[in-house]
């Protein structure tokens, strides 16, 4: 059930992000521009997104890895399904995290309690 909720949240975040530019929310360009700032703030310990950024980096590495190309050569459909799931999760995670980061920036960058 938790996986279903996470998947639903990812699809909701994706839908919101794709339509946000027309409703006054952050555009895709603003979200992409926020990623380097988010990484910088996380490495400095100002923002608490370190683990989520690590998971997003791992998902990116999994999708672009040439090691993953071997199963697709043998079982084409199933090999592509795992990539589609990873890309969908990654898109939702990036959209949700950039939304959270932009809100964090807007509220005056409160200190992260460790």
Short mmCIF file of C-alpha atoms in Angstrom, two decimals:
data_model
loop_
_atom_site.label_atom_id
_atom_site.label_comp_id
_atom_site.label_asym_id
_atom_site.label_seq_id
_atom_site.Cartn_x
_atom_site.Cartn_y
_atom_site.Cartn_z
CA UNK A 1 0.00 0.00 0.00
CA UNK A 2 2.87 2.40 0.78
CA UNK A 3 4.33 1.84 -2.68
CA UNK A 4 0.98 2.64 -4.25
CA UNK A 5 0.75 5.88 -2.27
CA UNK A 6 4.29 6.87 -3.27
CA UNK A 7 3.53 6.11 -6.89
CA UNK A 8 0.32 8.14 -6.73
CA UNK A 9 2.22 11.04 -5.15
CA UNK A 10 4.83 10.90 -7.92
CA UNK A 11 2.17 10.99 -10.65
CA UNK A 12 0.36 13.83 -8.86
CA UNK A 13 3.59 15.83 -8.61
CA UNK A 14 4.29 15.19 -12.30
CA UNK A 15 0.83 16.36 -13.32
CA UNK A 16 1.07 19.45 -11.12
CA UNK A 17 4.48 20.39 -12.48
CA UNK A 18 3.47 20.00 -16.10
CA UNK A 19 0.49 22.29 -15.59
CA UNK A 20 2.04 24.64 -13.01
CA UNK A 21 3.51 27.10 -15.49
CA UNK A 22 0.06 27.96 -16.78
CA UNK A 23 -1.32 28.36 -13.24
CA UNK A 24 1.40 30.57 -11.81
CA UNK A 25 3.50 27.83 -10.21
CA UNK A 26 7.19 27.18 -10.91
CA UNK A 27 7.94 26.40 -14.52
CA UNK A 28 10.09 23.52 -15.68
CA UNK A 29 12.93 25.98 -16.37
CA UNK A 30 12.73 27.33 -12.81
CA UNK A 31 12.77 23.79 -11.45
CA UNK A 32 15.80 22.83 -13.55
CA UNK A 33 17.57 25.99 -12.46
CA UNK A 34 16.89 25.13 -8.82
CA UNK A 35 18.68 21.76 -9.01
CA UNK A 36 22.26 23.14 -8.81
CA UNK A 37 21.24 25.43 -5.93
CA UNK A 38 19.58 22.51 -4.18
CA UNK A 39 22.72 20.38 -4.53
CA UNK A 40 24.89 23.22 -3.25
CA UNK A 41 22.63 23.89 -0.24
CA UNK A 42 22.50 20.16 0.56
CA UNK A 43 26.27 19.73 0.43
CA UNK A 44 26.68 22.73 2.74
CA UNK A 45 24.19 21.26 5.20
CA UNK A 46 21.73 24.12 4.79
CA UNK A 47 19.03 21.98 3.17
CA UNK A 48 18.02 18.49 4.25
CA UNK A 49 17.69 16.94 0.77
CA UNK A 50 20.89 14.89 0.80
CA UNK A 51 19.37 11.40 0.93
CA UNK A 52 16.71 12.23 -1.63
CA UNK A 53 19.35 13.67 -3.96
CA UNK A 54 21.40 10.49 -3.53
CA UNK A 55 18.39 8.35 -4.46
CA UNK A 56 17.72 10.52 -7.52
CA UNK A 57 21.38 10.21 -8.57
CA UNK A 58 21.20 6.43 -8.15
CA UNK A 59 18.02 6.26 -10.26
CA UNK A 60 19.68 8.37 -12.95
CA UNK A 61 22.74 6.12 -12.94
CA UNK A 62 20.50 3.05 -13.20
CA UNK A 63 18.63 4.41 -16.21
CA UNK A 64 21.72 5.50 -18.16
CA UNK A 65 23.90 2.56 -17.12
CA UNK A 66 25.06 0.34 -20.00
CA UNK A 67 24.81 -2.68 -17.67
CA UNK A 68 21.04 -2.35 -17.75
CA UNK A 69 21.04 -2.65 -21.56
CA UNK A 70 21.77 -6.40 -21.42
CA UNK A 71 18.35 -7.52 -20.08
CA UNK A 72 16.64 -5.39 -22.72
CA UNK A 73 18.46 -7.31 -25.43
CA UNK A 74 17.02 -10.61 -24.17
CA UNK A 75 13.64 -9.69 -22.70
CA UNK A 76 12.79 -6.49 -24.53
CA UNK A 77 9.42 -5.60 -22.97
CA UNK A 78 10.35 -6.42 -19.36
CA UNK A 79 13.70 -4.71 -19.73
CA UNK A 80 11.98 -1.51 -20.78
CA UNK A 81 9.34 -1.68 -18.05
CA UNK A 82 11.90 -1.39 -15.24
CA UNK A 83 13.42 1.66 -16.97
CA UNK A 84 9.99 3.22 -17.40
CA UNK A 85 9.24 2.75 -13.71
CA UNK A 86 12.61 4.25 -12.74
CA UNK A 87 12.15 7.25 -15.06
CA UNK A 88 8.61 7.83 -13.78
CA UNK A 89 9.76 7.71 -10.17
CA UNK A 90 12.72 9.96 -10.96
CA UNK A 91 10.54 12.56 -12.70
CA UNK A 92 8.10 12.63 -9.81
CA UNK A 93 10.89 12.79 -7.24
CA UNK A 94 12.67 15.63 -9.02
CA UNK A 95 9.43 17.58 -9.37
CA UNK A 96 8.42 17.04 -5.75
CA UNK A 97 11.88 17.85 -4.39
CA UNK A 98 12.33 20.98 -6.50
CA UNK A 99 8.89 22.13 -5.40
CA UNK A 100 9.89 21.56 -1.78
CA UNK A 101 13.24 23.32 -2.30
CA UNK A 102 11.70 26.35 -4.01
CA UNK A 103 9.24 26.65 -1.13
CA UNK A 104 12.16 26.37 1.31
CA UNK A 105 13.96 29.18 -0.52
CA UNK A 106 10.82 31.33 -0.54
CA UNK A 107 10.26 31.01 3.23
CA UNK A 108 13.61 32.53 4.09
CA UNK A 109 15.77 29.42 4.22
CA UNK A 110 15.18 28.30 7.78
CA UNK A 111 18.09 26.48 9.41
CA UNK A 112 18.05 22.71 9.23
CA UNK A 113 17.93 21.17 12.69
CA UNK A 114 20.40 18.32 13.02
#
